[in-house]
Structures are given as C-alpha cells and as structure tokens.
Amino acid sequence: MKKYTEITIYDIAEKLNLATSTISRALKDHRSISEKTIKKVKKTAFEMGYQPNNLAASLRNKQTKTIGVLLPTVTQPFLSSLISGIEITAKKAGYTVMIMQSHDSYDEEVNLAQSLYNNRVSGIICSLAMETQDTSHFQIFINNNTPLVFVDRVPKNFNTYRVVIDNFSAGYKATKHLIDQGCKRIAHLSVGSEFGNLYSERKKGYLEALKDHNIDIDEQLIVRLTTVTYDEAEKGTNKLLDLKNPPDGIFTPGDILGVSALQCAKKRGIKVPEELAIIGFNNDPISEIIDPNLSTITHPAEKMGQAAAKIIIKNLKSLKKDDIKEITFLNTEVLVRESSKKK
Amino acid sequence: MKKYTEITIYDIAEKLNLATSTISRALKDHRSISEKTIKKVKKTAFEMGYQPNNLAASLRNKQTKTIGVLLPTVTQPFLSSLISGIEITAKKAGYTVMIMQSHDSYDEEVNLAQSLYNNRVSGIICSLAMETQDTSHFQIFINNNTPLVFVDRVPKNFNTYRVVIDNFSAGYKATKHLIDQGCKRIAHLSVGSEFGNLYSERKKGYLEALKDHNIDIDEQLIVRLTTVTYDEAEKGTNKLLDLKNPPDGIFTPGDILGVSALQCAKKRGIKVPEELAIIGFNNDPISEIIDPNLSTITHPAEKMGQAAAKIIIKNLKSLKKDDIKEITFLNTEVLVRESSKKK
DNA sequence: TTGTAGGCGTTATCAG
DNA sequence: CTGATAACGCCTACAA
C-alpha cells in the first residue's frame, strides 16, 4: 500500500523547474518575484493540492503566530466574551488562538502552560485557576521572552502585564447602589480568600462603602462560601434570611450567586426588591432572564480580551525582560434592573 | 544585546559529551539507555532550563498529537460539555486539544479548518456552523488521511464518522410526553431548515408523534423562527398565545427557546404547566434554574465528546480512505420537570 | 528576478 | 548501550 507523503514546495519546484526558494517566495507574494511566476506557482500549487506546513515554517521562523489562551473554563459567559475579544484582535493581526481549560485545577494549569510553551505559542493570555497559589510555572515564558498577560484573575506578586477591572471600586459601587436605594442592612456573600483575590477585593469595596456611609458592619451579614455555586449561595442566603434581623439588601460577587439568592428569597415569599434588594456581578445572560431581572455589575469582557491580545502583539517584537509591566484597568458599571430598584 | 537562543538537545549533548541522539532518547526514557545516563541527562537538561520543542518533534515525527476541535461556539452548555468529553479522552491518550470557534460563520469555518490542517492536527472533531451548506473544506482531511469526526451538527452526504443523537426520536419522545400529559394542541417552535438539519429532524419527530396519536396537525401551531434566540422565541410564543385557539403544550427544540416561551406565558398570566405545558431540549443549566423548572431532553454531551475523541485516536493508526464510516448514535432521555407535569 | 545552500530542533536508522 | 547522520518542510542570506 502506498504510504502517504506530503506535497511540498520541493515537489512544486520540481514540476515547474524552479528553485524551492522561488516557490516559497511566490506563495507569499514576495515582491521580487514576477507576476507571471507567482500566478503559475499558485496555480500548480493548487492543482497539486499543496498545503503549507505551519510546523516547518514556525520552526524555521521561530514563531508560531498563535496566541495561547489558558482559562479556568470556557463556559463562564464572562470568559467566553473575553475569548471573543482575543479572537477579534488576534485575527486582525493574523494570529491564531489556541484555547485550553484548566478547570480551575492547579495541576492542569501547570501541565497546560508547559504544553503551550512546548508548542511555542507566540504569547500567552491567562486567567488563573482558583486553586493556583503560585505562578512559577509561568516563569518559562518570562525567561524566554514570550509575552505573558494575565487577565481578570491575576497573580499579586509577579511582574507581568495584567488586564483587570477594579474589583474594589466595583464592589464599592454595587454596595453604594444598595445604600442609595435605602437599604440599611446589606449582606454579602463572600467567597473564600484566594490568590487572585478578586473576590476579596470586591468584599473590601463592600466594607468600605458601608464605612463611608456610616453603616456599622455586622459580621452576621457576611456569609462565607467555599465555592461559587448555586447551592452554596442558596444555603448562604437561607442563613441570612433566618437571622432575627435579616438583611434588606444583598450584594453577591457573582450573578449565579445573585440568581440563587433571588430564587431563594422568592421561595420564602420575600418580595424582591421591596423587602430584599439584590445586586450581582458580571452581567451574565441569566441575570436578564431571571424574574425579576437581576441588577448587576457589568464587565467590559470583550474589551479586556482585546486589550490583552493587543499587549501580546505589541510586545512580540520589543520585549525587555526587566521592564515594569503596566496594569490595564477597565471600567465597570452598575446596571440597575428590577431586583434592586426600590425607588 | 544578546539575542535569545533556545537551549537544545545539542547544547546538552555538548555539555555532557554525548551525542544528541543519546540525549533525545534519554529524555524519553528509551530502554536502550542506561539508568545512569538517563538521570544525568535529565538533571542537566533541567538545570540548563531545557524545554522540548514540539514543533521540531512534530515535524520530524509527522504527527502533532493534538486534536483540533472546530465548533460554532464554546459557550453553549452542550458544546462545552462536549469539549470536556473530548479533553478527558484526549488527555488519557496523551493528546492535546486545540479549540477554535466558527461563530456559526461559514467563512470562519473554512479558514479555521485550513488553519487546523496547516497546523497538522492529528485529527479533527467538528460541529458544523449554522451557515454551512457544503463541506468541501473538510476534503483536505480526507485526502490526507487525517481522521475527521463530525458531531451533533453533521453533514448529510459526506462519508465520515459521525457522532450524533437521534434527533427524530428525541423530538418524538418530547412530543409524546406532552401527549401523555393530556395535551391536545401541541405547538412547536421550528428552526429554519439547515444543512445539519438537526432541528428539522426534531420537527419530524414532533409531526410523527402527533400522527401516531391521531392528533391532527395544525399548521398554525408550528411557528418558524429564523434564529435560535430568546427574542425570536418570545415573538413566536406570543403569536401562538394570540391564537383564537391557543396551544396547551409547546415543544421547543432548545432550552433557551423553552425558557423564553415559559417566561412569555408567565408574563401573560398563563399558568405553566396547568394551562400550558412546555418541554425544551438540551438540559442547559438554565432549565433547572427557571421557575417552574423546564422539562427537557437530555443529551449525553460529554459522552459524545469522548466517543468522538476515541474514534480519532483509534483511527490514527489505521485509516483506509474508502472505508465506510459508521455513525455513532447516543441516547437521549426525557427529563420531566415542573413545566410539563400536569399529572 | 531566480538559484544555492544551510539551518531551525528533533528523531530514526544504521552502524559501532 | 551510544554515536553519526540524514531527514522532516520551510525560509533567507547570499550569490548569480
């Protein structure tokens, strides 16, 4: 049985009695090649079913023109918008995107980072796994001058580019919004402290807003969740609503949590927003579907992706190891919907 | 300024006074290399910060050990479960997964398929874009003996592996369930006929079920949507509920549509399921959150992914061009929840 | 405008 | 058990 062999520029060269270099150049519309030759080469290349081999080209060029994207998961609406943003910018610049999911596991993240590096991605955009406590597995990118950008869930002490929102001020805004609506006892579902610490920033914003408005902090109103899940949030909300002196507002640092709280309140016959105002975070599609609509904090997710990709592309040519890498902050906004509109 | 150069097995060889071939073998625990050498090589490789270059290895080996995954989008819960399935199986076999999104655009799909091929993926798993009407852009994979598996939204006349559910029987089951609940006038939101025609199969199942149960088909009860969106479904449902003789049941071939119908009914003060029973399709997370819970059809999405990946891996070694490629059917089930439970 | 030749980093074959 | 060498497919500096 005949074994399959690739058709290479060498085959084309042979057929046309030209040099491989000519073929290579013609295929890329090199200006030093005559129109006629270019046409001829492309035509026969097509006829012969030639397919360029990126591996060979990348090896030779020492660049793959692909951006690696390493995320906890691809299902979170926020992250998928982020990907869209990356894709848009990457495409414009002629880059391909390679997506991998860590599933919030540190071990997987380590492996995939390796794998991405071994495939010599031109740059990498990463949002850390929940579990990740140290980021030494990204050191290879730094050491080898591969642009690295962290997004959203970023490490604290690591000199790299970061594209984030100001979680503190977003948490502040969300809480202030509830205060403005007349809430006096505002609860918070907080999520276990973590390395990327975006939840803890949101919580700090919450605390600060209360303080600034002379509202005493009641520890009973802060329920700590271990995971960001619907069920955990339900338990937490029940705990809050079981209090002698229950809250009249809840700020949840995520929409799933907000939706859960909302449903929980409804089940108990508590009117939202009249008796309990709720605001979430992220503007997930579900926040719009739920009844009443969930107020939330909007992220410019797609823009974050674009910003991250732009940093990669910009730095491909000029990257100095010890430069100080700036942090890009993007805006958040309070999106007021029914679940918090008391007035 | 010193320009960066990779550390290669050649560098290690030089340092240790060994041949590159020995290094290469040692790094892969080749049995012909002594324990001692292996240890020594690995140790210095680590110390020197050596990182294997997959591009070179792949070029040489003529295989990349990566599976390309080309999907409309990564956000649909069904598709992300599918990806999980692929990842699980791929990982077990030592394969990497490269995900790309066509965003349901034919042009993007063509480009990305090319790109995947140019990167010489070992195999490709694809669910077609909505727009796609012809699949000649996948011919290169066939021609070059690269295993190709279509999943869920598959082409009709193309001899490749396919992993699907039986959309016809699923549509039948969903409709029969409504009939069993006592519905007499069952509506259907149908989605514009398309190449992959999974929606039309579901519709056929719907029609057949009605026929088998001696229920006359009322064309007024079949509303055609042009896109699978919340808003379109809302319009469609309103149209149905505006009828003189409105339906007492709706089968929507997707959960977003089902949720939309449900909300729409609620807004109009129609009781679900008492006055209107609803069943969706896919078992998206949202179907569980919505109140009342949405009955639906479950997909074994993750299993489909695993099945597809297994086919790829199995065929990597033995692929004959003209073999007839089997179709793998996976089971669906009716998941009865509140939105359709009349009895 | 086109050709020659060497090398990107790895691995497999063949030889020792 | 280890070494020398060619080859994977492509690109580019240099030469013509």
mmCIF file of C-alpha atoms (C1' of nucleotides) in Angstrom, chain A residues 8-9 21 24 28 50 56 60, chain D residues 8-15:
data_model
loop_
_atom_site.group_PDB
_atom_site.id
_atom_site.type_symbol
_atom_site.label_atom_id
_atom_site.label_comp_id
_atom_site.label_asym_id
_atom_site.label_seq_id
_atom_site.Cartn_x
_atom_site.Cartn_y
_atom_site.Cartn_z
ATOM 1 C CA THR A 8 5.957 20.179 -0.503
ATOM 2 C CA ILE A 9 7.303 23.235 -2.187
ATOM 3 C CA SER A 21 13.116 29.463 -2.776
ATOM 4 C CA SER A 24 8.393 29.810 -1.221
ATOM 5 C CA LYS A 28 3.830 34.629 -0.177
ATOM 6 C CA TYR A 50 -0.282 21.668 -1.830
ATOM 7 C CA ALA A 56 8.024 23.664 9.364
ATOM 8 C CA ARG A 60 12.252 27.916 10.738
ATOM 9 C "C1'" DC D 8 11.075 16.317 8.335
ATOM 10 C "C1'" DG D 9 9.317 21.169 5.205
ATOM 11 C "C1'" DC D 10 10.347 25.693 5.022
ATOM 12 C "C1'" DC D 11 12.825 30.178 4.766
ATOM 13 C "C1'" DT D 12 16.500 33.519 3.990
ATOM 14 C "C1'" DA D 13 21.201 35.356 3.285
ATOM 15 C "C1'" DC D 14 23.913 35.455 -0.225
ATOM 16 C "C1'" DA D 15 25.159 34.693 -4.813
#
